[in-house]
Short mmCIF file of C-alpha atoms in Angstrom, two decimals:
data_model
loop_
_atom_site.label_atom_id
_atom_site.label_comp_id
_atom_site.label_asym_id
_atom_site.label_seq_id
_atom_site.Cartn_x
_atom_site.Cartn_y
_atom_site.Cartn_z
CA MET G 1 -12.42 10.93 7.01
CA TYR G 2 -15.79 8.82 8.65
CA SER G 3 -18.27 10.67 10.41
CA GLU G 4 -18.54 9.92 14.32
CA LYS G 5 -21.60 8.11 13.85
CA VAL G 6 -19.76 5.45 11.08
CA MET G 7 -17.61 5.54 13.41
CA ASP G 8 -20.11 4.64 16.40
CA HIS G 9 -22.01 2.10 14.36
CA PHE G 10 -18.58 0.36 13.10
CA THR G 11 -16.82 -0.10 16.15
CA ASN G 12 -20.44 -0.81 17.93
CA PRO G 13 -22.29 -2.38 15.34
CA ARG G 14 -25.69 -2.93 16.51
CA ASN G 15 -27.40 -6.34 15.15
CA VAL G 16 -24.73 -8.73 14.23
CA GLY G 17 -25.04 -12.31 13.73
CA GLU G 18 -27.74 -15.12 12.39
CA ILE G 19 -31.19 -15.76 12.96
CA GLU G 20 -32.00 -19.49 13.13
CA ASN G 21 -35.50 -19.84 10.42
CA ALA G 22 -35.30 -16.45 9.38
CA SER G 23 -37.84 -15.32 7.72
CA GLY G 24 -35.75 -13.78 4.68
CA VAL G 25 -31.80 -13.90 3.95
CA GLY G 26 -30.44 -12.08 1.63
CA THR G 27 -26.49 -11.42 0.71
CA VAL G 28 -25.27 -9.17 -1.95
CA GLY G 29 -21.97 -7.98 -2.83
CA ASN G 30 -19.11 -9.79 -3.85
CA ALA G 31 -15.37 -10.72 -2.15
CA LYS G 32 -13.58 -9.69 -5.43
CA CYS G 33 -14.37 -6.06 -4.50
CA GLY G 34 -13.98 -5.89 -1.11
CA ASP G 35 -17.85 -6.31 0.59
CA ILE G 36 -20.05 -8.86 1.60
CA MET G 37 -23.49 -8.19 2.93
CA ARG G 38 -25.65 -10.54 4.59
CA ILE G 39 -29.27 -9.88 5.57
CA TYR G 40 -31.28 -12.01 8.11
CA LEU G 41 -35.20 -11.11 8.95
CA ASP G 42 -37.39 -12.28 11.08
CA ILE G 43 -40.86 -11.10 10.09
CA ASP G 44 -44.43 -11.37 11.63
CA GLU G 45 -46.51 -13.48 9.22
CA ASP G 46 -49.31 -11.62 10.24
CA THR G 47 -48.46 -7.98 10.94
CA LYS G 48 -45.34 -8.23 7.80
CA ILE G 49 -43.39 -6.53 11.39
CA ILE G 50 -39.92 -6.74 10.98
CA LYS G 51 -39.17 -8.29 14.38
CA ASP G 52 -35.73 -8.81 14.18
CA CYS G 53 -33.09 -7.96 11.77
CA LYS G 54 -29.45 -9.42 12.01
CA PHE G 55 -26.22 -8.80 9.70
CA LYS G 56 -22.75 -9.77 8.60
CA THR G 57 -20.54 -8.20 6.82
CA PHE G 58 -17.13 -8.54 5.24
CA GLY G 59 -15.83 -4.99 4.23
CA CYS G 60 -14.59 -1.71 5.26
CA GLY G 61 -15.27 0.48 7.58
CA ALA G 62 -18.35 2.32 5.76
CA ALA G 63 -19.84 -1.36 4.84
CA VAL G 64 -20.17 -2.33 8.33
CA ALA G 65 -21.26 1.03 9.60
CA THR G 66 -23.93 0.86 7.03
CA SER G 67 -25.41 -2.65 7.34
CA SER G 68 -25.49 -1.76 11.04
CA MET G 69 -27.59 1.70 10.43
CA ALA G 70 -30.13 0.15 8.00
CA THR G 71 -30.92 -3.24 10.35
CA GLU G 72 -31.84 0.00 12.65
CA LEU G 73 -33.67 1.57 9.87
CA VAL G 74 -35.71 -1.03 9.35
CA THR G 75 -36.68 -2.97 12.47
CA GLY G 76 -39.77 -2.19 13.49
CA LYS G 77 -40.96 -1.68 10.67
CA THR G 78 -43.37 -3.31 8.29
CA ILE G 79 -42.38 -5.15 4.84
CA TYR G 80 -43.59 -2.42 2.30
CA GLU G 81 -42.32 0.68 5.07
CA ALA G 82 -39.15 -1.38 4.98
CA MET G 83 -38.92 -0.06 1.21
CA GLU G 84 -38.44 3.47 2.28
CA VAL G 85 -34.68 2.55 3.87
CA THR G 86 -33.02 3.37 0.78
CA ASN G 87 -29.73 4.36 0.29
CA LYS G 88 -29.68 7.51 1.09
CA ALA G 89 -31.73 7.91 4.16
CA VAL G 90 -28.94 5.00 5.24
CA MET G 91 -26.29 7.86 4.93
CA GLU G 92 -28.22 10.97 6.32
CA ALA G 93 -28.99 8.44 9.22
CA LEU G 94 -25.14 7.95 9.35
CA ASP G 95 -24.45 11.87 9.13
CA GLY G 96 -22.95 11.38 5.40
CA LEU G 97 -19.83 8.77 4.10
CA PRO G 98 -17.05 10.27 2.46
CA PRO G 99 -17.88 10.10 -1.62
CA VAL G 100 -15.96 7.04 -2.25
CA LYS G 101 -17.80 4.90 0.62
CA VAL G 102 -21.48 6.53 -0.97
CA HIS G 103 -21.43 2.60 -2.61
CA CYS G 104 -21.98 0.49 0.28
CA SER G 105 -25.15 2.45 1.48
CA LEU G 106 -25.98 1.38 -1.78
CA LEU G 107 -25.33 -2.18 -1.00
CA ALA G 108 -27.25 -2.10 2.42
CA GLU G 109 -30.32 -0.81 0.43
CA GLU G 110 -29.19 -4.27 -1.53
CA ALA G 111 -28.72 -6.63 1.29
CA ILE G 112 -32.43 -5.72 2.49
CA HIS G 113 -34.18 -5.51 -0.67
CA ALA G 114 -32.67 -9.10 -1.57
CA ALA G 115 -33.86 -10.57 1.98
CA LEU G 116 -37.38 -9.08 2.03
CA TRP G 117 -36.86 -10.14 -2.15
CA ASP G 118 -36.58 -14.19 -0.20
CA TYR G 119 -39.17 -13.82 1.97
CA ALA G 120 -41.99 -12.16 -0.82
CA GLN G 121 -41.12 -14.90 -3.00
CA SER G 122 -41.19 -17.78 -0.68
CA HIS G 123 -44.69 -16.55 0.34
CA GLY G 124 -46.03 -15.34 -2.76
CA ILE G 125 -46.42 -11.67 -1.46
CA GLU G 126 -45.07 -9.02 -4.07
CA ILE G 127 -43.97 -5.51 -2.84
CA GLU G 128 -44.85 -2.74 -4.70
CA GLY G 129 -40.86 -1.49 -5.93
CA LEU G 130 -39.21 -4.69 -5.47
CA LYS G 131 -37.18 -5.94 -7.66
CA GLU G 132 -35.36 -9.32 -8.21
CA PRO G 133 -31.83 -8.30 -6.23
CA LYS G 134 -28.42 -8.55 -9.02
CA ASP G 135 -26.34 -11.14 -8.51
CA ASP G 136 -23.43 -9.10 -8.28
CA ILE G 137 -24.14 -5.30 -6.71
CA HIS G 138 -21.46 -4.12 -9.29
CA GLU G 139 -22.28 -5.61 -12.42
CA GLY G 140 -22.44 -3.20 -14.96
CA GLU G 141 -20.08 -0.48 -12.91
CA GLU G 142 -18.00 0.38 -15.20
CA GLU G 143 -13.61 0.27 -13.99
CA GLU G 144 -12.52 3.71 -13.12
CA GLU G 145 -10.17 4.96 -15.56
CA TYR G 146 -6.96 6.50 -14.44
CA MET D 1 1.08 5.21 20.69
CA ILE D 2 2.71 2.15 18.41
CA TYR D 3 3.63 3.37 14.65
CA LEU D 4 4.34 0.40 12.76
CA ASP D 5 3.72 2.23 9.19
CA ASN D 6 7.79 3.33 8.85
CA ALA D 7 7.31 2.06 5.01
CA ALA D 8 5.09 5.07 4.15
CA THR D 9 7.30 7.62 6.51
CA THR D 10 9.59 7.57 9.15
CA SER D 11 9.82 9.91 12.15
CA VAL D 12 12.74 12.42 11.56
CA LYS D 13 15.73 11.49 14.12
CA PRO D 14 16.49 14.04 16.27
CA GLU D 15 20.35 14.62 15.41
CA VAL D 16 18.50 14.87 11.87
CA PHE D 17 16.44 17.58 12.97
CA GLU D 18 19.35 19.65 14.88
CA ALA D 19 21.79 19.28 11.60
CA MET D 20 18.83 21.14 9.57
CA LYS D 21 18.27 24.28 11.93
CA PRO D 22 21.08 26.22 11.00
CA TYR D 23 19.75 26.32 7.60
CA PHE D 24 16.95 28.11 8.18
CA LEU D 25 17.34 30.25 11.23
CA GLU D 26 21.36 31.01 10.88
CA ASN D 27 22.79 29.84 7.86
CA TYR D 28 19.82 30.85 4.89
CA ALA D 29 21.72 32.24 2.33
CA ASN D 30 21.22 30.53 -1.43
CA PRO D 31 24.56 28.50 -1.92
CA SER D 32 23.82 29.91 -5.43
CA SER D 33 25.48 33.62 -3.78
CA VAL D 34 28.98 34.62 -3.59
CA TYR D 35 29.57 36.02 -0.62
CA SER D 36 31.15 33.51 2.36
CA PHE D 37 27.83 33.69 4.23
CA ALA D 38 26.43 31.47 0.92
CA GLN D 39 29.28 29.39 0.65
CA LYS D 40 28.46 27.39 3.94
CA SER D 41 25.11 26.77 2.87
CA ALA D 42 26.35 25.52 -0.70
CA LYS D 43 29.78 23.69 1.47
CA ALA D 44 26.76 21.79 3.47
CA VAL D 45 24.49 21.01 0.38
CA GLU D 46 28.20 19.17 -1.14
CA ASP D 47 28.99 17.62 1.98
CA ALA D 48 25.40 16.04 1.95
CA ARG D 49 26.13 15.16 -1.15
CA THR D 50 28.78 12.64 -0.03
CA GLN D 51 27.75 11.67 2.24
CA ILE D 52 25.15 10.07 0.31
CA ALA D 53 27.26 9.16 -2.33
CA ASP D 54 29.45 7.40 0.12
CA LEU D 55 26.35 5.29 1.55
CA LEU D 56 25.80 4.09 -2.08
CA HIS D 57 29.79 3.67 -3.07
CA ALA D 58 29.24 5.91 -5.77
CA LYS D 59 30.95 9.35 -6.52
CA THR D 60 30.11 12.92 -5.16
CA GLY D 61 29.84 13.79 -8.63
CA GLU D 62 27.07 11.38 -9.76
CA ILE D 63 24.10 12.01 -6.39
CA TYR D 64 21.48 14.30 -8.34
CA PHE D 65 18.91 16.06 -5.62
CA THR D 66 15.09 16.59 -5.99
CA ALA D 67 11.49 16.48 -4.18
CA GLY D 68 11.37 12.83 -3.30
CA GLY D 69 11.51 9.25 -4.89
CA SER D 70 8.31 9.79 -7.11
CA GLU D 71 9.87 12.99 -9.06
CA SER D 72 13.86 10.67 -9.24
CA ASP D 73 11.89 7.91 -10.30
CA ASN D 74 10.35 9.96 -13.30
CA TRP D 75 13.48 11.76 -13.81
CA ALA D 76 15.41 8.75 -14.71
CA ILE D 77 12.82 6.75 -16.37
CA LYS D 78 12.10 9.21 -18.52
CA ALA D 79 15.27 10.60 -19.30
CA ILE D 80 17.04 7.45 -20.27
CA ALA D 81 14.55 6.63 -22.34
CA ASP D 82 14.77 9.77 -24.14
CA LEU D 83 18.39 9.49 -24.22
CA ARG D 84 18.73 5.87 -26.28
CA LYS D 85 16.03 6.85 -28.33
CA GLU D 86 17.70 6.32 -31.38
CA LYS D 87 19.21 2.89 -29.87
CA GLY D 88 15.47 1.55 -29.51
CA LYS D 89 12.20 2.14 -27.55
CA HIS D 90 11.80 -1.30 -25.34
CA ILE D 91 11.77 -1.20 -21.27
CA ILE D 92 11.91 -3.92 -19.21
CA THR D 93 10.29 -3.30 -16.26
CA SER D 94 8.20 -5.76 -13.24
CA ARG D 95 4.09 -5.64 -12.27
CA ILE D 96 5.30 -4.95 -8.94
CA GLU D 97 6.98 -1.87 -9.38
CA HIS D 98 5.83 1.09 -7.33
CA HIS D 99 3.54 3.34 -9.46
CA ALA D 100 5.64 6.05 -9.93
CA VAL D 101 7.42 3.89 -12.16
CA LEU D 102 4.43 2.07 -13.19
CA HIS D 103 2.34 5.27 -14.20
CA THR D 104 5.86 6.88 -16.16
CA CYS D 105 6.10 3.90 -18.27
CA GLU D 106 2.56 3.41 -19.29
CA TYR D 107 2.87 7.25 -20.12
CA LEU D 108 6.10 5.80 -22.37
CA GLU D 109 4.07 3.73 -23.79
CA LYS D 110 1.51 6.69 -25.31
CA GLN D 111 4.62 8.08 -26.30
CA GLY D 112 5.76 5.07 -29.03
CA TYR D 113 7.73 3.27 -26.28
CA GLU D 114 6.68 -0.57 -25.47
CA VAL D 115 7.34 -2.07 -22.35
CA THR D 116 7.28 -5.67 -21.10
CA TYR D 117 6.15 -5.93 -17.84
CA LEU D 118 7.72 -9.40 -16.56
CA ASP D 119 5.71 -11.03 -13.50
CA VAL D 120 6.55 -11.65 -10.49
CA ASP D 121 7.13 -15.43 -8.56
CA GLU D 122 3.94 -15.88 -5.76
CA ASN D 123 7.05 -14.48 -3.33
CA GLY D 124 7.79 -11.01 -5.23
CA LEU D 125 10.54 -12.00 -6.96
CA VAL D 126 11.33 -11.60 -10.35
CA GLU D 127 12.61 -14.77 -12.49
CA ILE D 128 16.04 -14.13 -14.25
CA GLU D 129 15.72 -16.50 -16.64
CA LYS D 130 11.94 -14.58 -18.01
CA LEU D 131 14.43 -11.23 -17.51
CA LYS D 132 16.90 -12.67 -20.27
CA ALA D 133 13.55 -13.98 -22.18
CA ALA D 134 12.60 -10.52 -22.53
CA ILE D 135 15.75 -8.64 -23.46
CA ARG D 136 15.22 -7.78 -27.39
CA PRO D 137 17.85 -5.89 -29.28
CA ASP D 138 16.49 -2.50 -28.94
CA THR D 139 15.94 -2.59 -25.08
CA ILE D 140 17.21 0.32 -23.42
CA LEU D 141 16.59 0.49 -19.90
CA ILE D 142 15.51 -2.53 -17.05
CA SER D 143 13.62 -0.77 -14.29
CA ILE D 144 13.71 -3.70 -11.44
CA MET D 145 12.93 -2.17 -8.19
CA PHE D 146 15.49 -2.83 -5.25
CA ALA D 147 12.82 -3.88 -2.71
CA ASN D 148 9.23 -3.80 -2.52
CA ASN D 149 7.20 -1.47 -0.34
CA GLU D 150 4.51 -3.63 0.34
CA ILE D 151 5.84 -7.13 0.20
CA GLY D 152 9.75 -6.38 1.34
CA THR D 153 10.64 -8.64 -1.67
CA ILE D 154 14.61 -7.85 -1.78
CA GLN D 155 15.10 -8.43 -5.70
CA PRO D 156 17.99 -10.17 -7.05
CA ILE D 157 19.93 -6.69 -7.55
CA ASN D 158 23.20 -8.56 -8.72
CA GLU D 159 22.00 -10.85 -11.16
CA ILE D 160 19.79 -8.31 -12.72
CA GLY D 161 22.81 -5.34 -12.82
CA LYS D 162 25.23 -8.29 -14.37
CA ILE D 163 22.62 -9.06 -16.71
CA ALA D 164 22.20 -5.36 -17.49
CA LYS D 165 25.89 -4.58 -18.19
CA GLU D 166 26.26 -8.02 -20.70
CA HIS D 167 23.83 -6.17 -22.97
CA ASN D 168 24.71 -3.11 -22.34
CA ILE D 169 21.50 -2.04 -21.05
CA VAL D 170 20.52 1.04 -18.54
CA PHE D 171 20.10 -0.04 -15.36
CA HIS D 172 17.86 1.82 -12.84
CA THR D 173 16.62 0.88 -9.79
CA ASP D 174 14.22 2.67 -7.28
CA ALA D 175 15.51 2.09 -4.21
CA VAL D 176 13.16 3.72 -1.91
CA GLN D 177 12.73 1.42 0.49
CA ALA D 178 16.18 0.13 0.75
CA PHE D 179 18.15 3.18 0.79
CA GLY D 180 19.54 3.28 4.23
CA HIS D 181 18.45 -0.11 5.09
CA VAL D 182 20.21 -3.01 3.17
CA PRO D 183 23.72 -2.05 2.20
CA ILE D 184 23.86 -1.08 -1.94
CA ASP D 185 26.71 -0.54 -3.90
CA VAL D 186 26.32 1.02 -7.17
CA GLU D 187 29.61 -0.41 -8.47
CA THR D 188 29.45 -4.08 -7.19
CA MET D 189 25.72 -4.14 -8.81
CA ASN D 190 26.21 -2.59 -11.73
CA ILE D 191 23.93 -0.02 -10.84
CA ASP D 192 23.08 2.88 -13.54
CA VAL D 193 20.35 5.15 -12.02
CA LEU D 194 18.88 4.68 -8.48
CA SER D 195 15.66 6.85 -6.48
CA ALA D 196 15.65 7.51 -3.39
CA SER D 197 13.70 9.11 -0.97
CA GLY D 198 14.85 11.06 2.73
CA HIS D 199 12.14 10.66 4.69
CA LYS D 200 12.05 6.97 4.17
CA PHE D 201 15.78 6.77 6.48
CA HIS D 202 14.28 9.14 9.48
CA GLY D 203 15.10 12.06 6.87
CA PRO D 204 13.03 15.19 5.99
CA LYS D 205 9.94 14.32 3.55
CA GLY D 206 10.04 16.55 0.29
CA VAL D 207 13.56 15.80 -1.20
CA GLY D 208 15.13 12.90 -2.43
CA PHE D 209 18.14 12.14 -5.55
CA MET D 210 18.95 10.47 -8.15
CA TYR D 211 22.36 8.88 -8.86
CA LEU D 212 23.46 9.01 -12.40
CA ARG D 213 26.29 6.89 -12.66
CA LYS D 214 28.78 9.69 -14.60
CA ASN D 215 29.00 8.54 -18.07
CA ILE D 216 25.26 9.26 -18.70
CA ARG D 217 24.64 12.60 -19.74
CA ILE D 218 20.66 13.35 -19.85
CA GLN D 219 18.67 16.49 -20.24
CA PRO D 220 17.51 18.57 -17.58
CA LEU D 221 14.68 17.70 -15.65
CA VAL D 222 14.05 21.09 -14.88
CA HIS D 223 15.63 24.24 -17.37
CA GLY D 224 16.80 27.54 -15.68
CA GLY D 225 19.33 28.06 -13.22
CA ALA D 226 22.80 26.13 -12.94
CA GLN D 227 21.87 23.94 -9.80
CA GLU D 228 22.86 20.33 -9.89
CA ARG D 229 25.59 21.00 -12.69
CA GLY D 230 22.50 22.17 -15.22
CA LYS D 231 20.20 19.29 -14.69
CA ARG D 232 17.74 20.55 -12.25
CA ALA D 233 17.23 24.41 -11.81
CA GLY D 234 15.53 25.87 -9.18
CA THR D 235 16.92 27.30 -5.74
CA ILE D 236 18.72 24.42 -3.92
CA ASN D 237 16.26 22.94 -0.80
CA VAL D 238 19.43 23.37 1.57
CA PRO D 239 17.87 22.13 4.94
CA GLY D 240 16.00 18.68 3.24
CA ILE D 241 19.40 17.68 1.92
CA VAL D 242 21.16 18.90 4.91
CA GLY D 243 18.76 16.72 6.97
CA MET D 244 18.78 13.85 4.51
CA GLY D 245 22.52 13.43 4.14
CA LYS D 246 22.46 13.56 7.75
CA ALA D 247 19.95 10.55 8.27
CA ALA D 248 21.85 8.50 5.24
CA GLU D 249 25.25 8.95 7.58
CA LEU D 250 23.32 8.40 10.71
CA ALA D 251 21.99 5.01 8.59
CA GLY D 252 25.48 4.17 7.55
CA GLN D 253 26.84 4.29 11.02
CA ASN D 254 25.05 1.49 12.65
CA MET D 255 23.62 -0.50 9.60
CA GLU D 256 24.70 -3.95 10.48
CA GLU D 257 23.30 -3.97 14.18
CA ARG D 258 19.93 -2.59 13.03
CA ILE D 259 20.06 -4.81 10.04
CA LYS D 260 20.23 -7.84 12.91
CA TYR D 261 17.71 -6.04 15.48
CA GLU D 262 14.99 -5.58 12.79
CA THR D 263 15.71 -8.82 11.58
CA GLU D 264 14.99 -10.83 14.73
CA LEU D 265 12.11 -8.57 15.59
CA ARG D 266 10.56 -9.27 12.51
CA ASP D 267 10.97 -12.89 12.50
CA TYR D 268 9.43 -12.92 16.35
CA LEU D 269 6.61 -11.08 14.75
CA ILE D 270 5.80 -12.96 11.83
CA GLN D 271 6.38 -16.43 14.28
CA LYS D 272 4.22 -14.73 16.76
CA ILE D 273 1.24 -14.19 14.62
CA LYS D 274 1.62 -17.37 12.67
CA ASP D 275 1.18 -19.17 15.80
CA THR D 276 -1.21 -17.41 17.27
CA ILE D 277 -3.77 -16.39 14.57
CA PRO D 278 -5.70 -19.44 12.33
CA TYR D 279 -6.23 -19.15 8.02
CA LEU D 280 -2.91 -16.28 6.99
CA LYS D 281 -0.97 -15.92 4.70
CA LEU D 282 2.88 -14.91 4.61
CA ASN D 283 3.23 -12.40 1.54
CA GLY D 284 6.74 -11.85 0.22
CA ASP D 285 10.16 -14.33 0.33
CA GLU D 286 10.66 -14.70 3.81
CA LYS D 287 13.95 -14.98 3.40
CA LYS D 288 15.02 -12.02 0.96
CA ARG D 289 13.17 -9.26 2.72
CA LEU D 290 13.48 -6.07 3.93
CA PRO D 291 14.25 -6.59 7.90
CA ASN D 292 11.43 -4.18 8.67
CA ASN D 293 9.00 -5.73 6.82
CA VAL D 294 6.07 -7.63 8.02
CA ASN D 295 3.04 -7.99 5.36
CA PHE D 296 -0.05 -10.64 6.00
CA SER D 297 -3.12 -11.62 4.38
CA PHE D 298 -5.86 -12.84 6.97
CA ARG D 299 -9.00 -14.31 5.82
CA PHE D 300 -12.75 -13.21 5.63
CA VAL D 301 -11.69 -9.91 6.46
CA GLU D 302 -11.22 -6.78 5.03
CA GLY D 303 -8.56 -4.09 5.42
CA GLU D 304 -9.49 -1.24 5.89
CA SER D 305 -11.86 -2.69 8.70
CA LEU D 306 -8.88 -4.04 10.47
CA LEU D 307 -6.87 -0.74 9.99
CA LEU D 308 -9.39 1.10 11.72
CA MET D 309 -9.86 -1.14 14.78
CA LEU D 310 -5.98 -1.09 15.15
CA GLU D 311 -6.06 2.26 15.31
CA ARG D 312 -8.55 1.95 18.25
CA ALA D 313 -6.16 -0.06 19.81
CA GLY D 314 -3.54 2.60 19.24
CA ILE D 315 -1.74 1.11 16.58
CA CYS D 316 -0.86 2.25 13.32
CA GLY D 317 -0.34 -0.05 10.01
CA SER D 318 -1.56 0.14 6.57
CA SER D 319 -3.16 -2.46 4.26
CA GLY D 320 -3.64 -3.12 0.48
CA SER D 321 -6.88 -3.75 0.86
CA ALA D 322 -9.46 -1.49 -2.12
CA CYS D 323 -11.36 0.20 0.53
CA THR D 324 -7.51 2.01 1.41
CA SER D 325 -6.58 3.05 -2.19
CA GLY D 326 -10.02 4.35 -2.64
CA SER D 327 -10.30 1.69 -6.18
CA LEU D 328 -12.70 -1.23 -6.34
CA ASP D 329 -9.51 -3.37 -6.56
CA PRO D 330 -7.05 -3.92 -4.78
CA SER D 331 -2.95 -3.33 -4.70
CA HIS D 332 -1.48 -4.63 -7.73
CA VAL D 333 1.65 -5.99 -5.72
CA LEU D 334 -0.96 -8.91 -4.02
CA LEU D 335 -2.16 -9.39 -7.25
CA ALA D 336 0.48 -9.91 -9.14
CA ILE D 337 1.70 -12.35 -6.33
CA GLY D 338 -1.00 -14.88 -7.56
CA LEU D 339 -3.72 -13.58 -4.70
CA PRO D 340 -6.99 -14.02 -5.05
CA HIS D 341 -9.00 -10.17 -4.61
CA GLU D 342 -10.94 -11.82 -2.05
CA ILE D 343 -7.74 -12.67 -0.01
CA ALA D 344 -5.91 -9.49 -0.84
CA HIS D 345 -8.67 -7.09 0.04
CA GLY D 346 -7.57 -9.08 3.68
CA SER D 347 -3.84 -7.76 4.32
CA LEU D 348 -1.77 -5.92 7.10
CA ARG D 349 1.52 -4.47 6.32
CA LEU D 350 3.27 -3.60 9.04
CA THR D 351 6.94 -1.81 9.55
CA LEU D 352 9.18 -1.99 12.14
CA SER D 353 11.93 0.86 13.20
CA GLU D 354 15.03 0.24 14.88
CA GLU D 355 12.84 2.18 17.36
CA THR D 356 10.16 -0.34 17.93
CA LYS D 357 10.40 -2.66 20.88
CA LYS D 358 9.75 -6.29 21.64
CA GLU D 359 7.20 -5.32 23.95
CA GLU D 360 4.90 -3.28 21.71
CA LEU D 361 5.04 -6.62 19.12
CA ASP D 362 3.26 -8.99 21.94
CA TYR D 363 0.41 -6.01 22.32
CA VAL D 364 -0.26 -5.84 18.84
CA VAL D 365 -0.39 -9.27 17.89
CA ASP D 366 -2.58 -9.39 21.65
CA ASN D 367 -4.94 -6.90 20.28
CA LEU D 368 -4.25 -8.33 16.45
CA LYS D 369 -6.17 -11.81 17.65
CA GLU D 370 -8.72 -9.73 19.14
CA ILE D 371 -9.55 -7.45 15.78
CA ILE D 372 -9.01 -10.84 13.90
CA GLU D 373 -11.38 -12.94 16.25
CA LYS D 374 -14.48 -9.77 16.26
CA LEU D 375 -14.15 -9.15 12.50
CA ARG D 376 -14.27 -12.81 11.02
CA GLY D 377 -17.36 -13.22 13.96
CA MET D 378 -19.47 -11.01 11.68
CA SER D 379 -17.57 -11.95 8.26
CA PRO D 380 -20.23 -13.49 5.86
CA LEU D 381 -17.42 -15.74 4.58
CA TYR D 382 -16.16 -16.49 7.90
CA GLU D 383 -19.99 -17.85 8.21
CA ASP D 384 -20.26 -19.92 5.24
CA PHE D 385 -16.48 -21.42 5.47
CA LEU D 386 -17.79 -22.85 9.15
CA LYS D 387 -20.35 -24.25 7.37
CA GLY D 388 -18.04 -25.61 4.59
CA GLU D 389 -19.43 -24.12 2.10
CA ARG D 390 -16.24 -22.17 1.54
CA GLU D 391 -12.97 -23.95 1.07
CA ASN D 392 -10.03 -23.46 2.70
CA VAL D 393 -7.20 -21.63 0.37
#
């Protein structure tokens, strides 16, 4: 079902944990739907480079793997460059996801954005293309009919 | 590998396979043919019918072979609904039935039937008073499963059968998880129609049966030849049926000891998990439960992750989490017994067999403990809980 890379990031997730006094924290998803991601960012005040990124995720294998990959992709980038880490980029880096798991990669993108938003808000910074995170990632998604 | 998913399917017993083999290689004749070579196949099919009928305390002529449990459920419910539509169009079932029953009922609703989906209590039991209250003059069918496939709860079949009989309502039970595992007596239990599947009791896949009380005359499922007394046309799956018959015979031979053995193992596993891992809930009734079913919800973890981790330790189990169903909702059974979504997502079902060893269960619990700790360690829900931002439920 999953690619080797997904399984690698699921079984050996990178950057699991919390950052004390993080520059920005974002939590997205909801437990009702079975996935929640929380991203912590440590951002250099001068260079705006993400020095460290950690995550915690409640969710399926793909949710854990996309969180792990997303933290790897944004680390070392500036907060502006981090906007380029889209769900597509995360998916490609993982050699793809099964169609029913694509929403996990969206969640990872949203989690990064939510953490960036938190940082931008507290520092009065504007990041191009960054919008206020939705309360619930599944908002607006229609229930599947069968 | 430690296989603890026997509710999904079971291994074919070597004796079953041996019984089937000649009907592939030597006695391959079509049992409908006239020459004596074919009569061997015909006799084998009828012997299997008797083996199955015996285990149900039914008559040989009351068994119809099908391709499995879902087909039997579909056929039973649609055929009874059609048969009794002049009397009424009301059906009673429960919220925790298998989808083969639920989706058939939903289909019938679109055809103008009315269906009452009974709520169950927190252990998954149908409440007799609610059943009685749901009965109407136009109720034609009660379809309640014998035992639940996810949480293992065994329904009060005796009482349901009695009530159905008193009200002249046909009683169907989906016994896919129960047949061959626990005693069933269609006479004393007043069961009119019953569905079962070969591969759930160490028989082959792709074969099942429907028991139908003799005086009930339904329409054919498949029109064509005269097979299955004209009710289900098509060349008979001789090896499959022979295998299922043999599996039923074997299941009957050691049922009492097997129930004792599995129940001991089940209770051992339940207790050991409870003693080892915090923040969990046993799903299903503690006592009125299939001998081989264990189902827990572990808080702060998600079922698919749990299964993937278990698989790495060589353990096969199953979960009612949404991620294992391909939709956003977790199992309808877990929601029906009142679990919040978040906790339903963290369910794990382990179903044993007579081949399961105690040492295997010790290994499972050791690994489960480690895996749950690891997953909780990366769960934001657990983090919030430890900080006191999420209450214990």
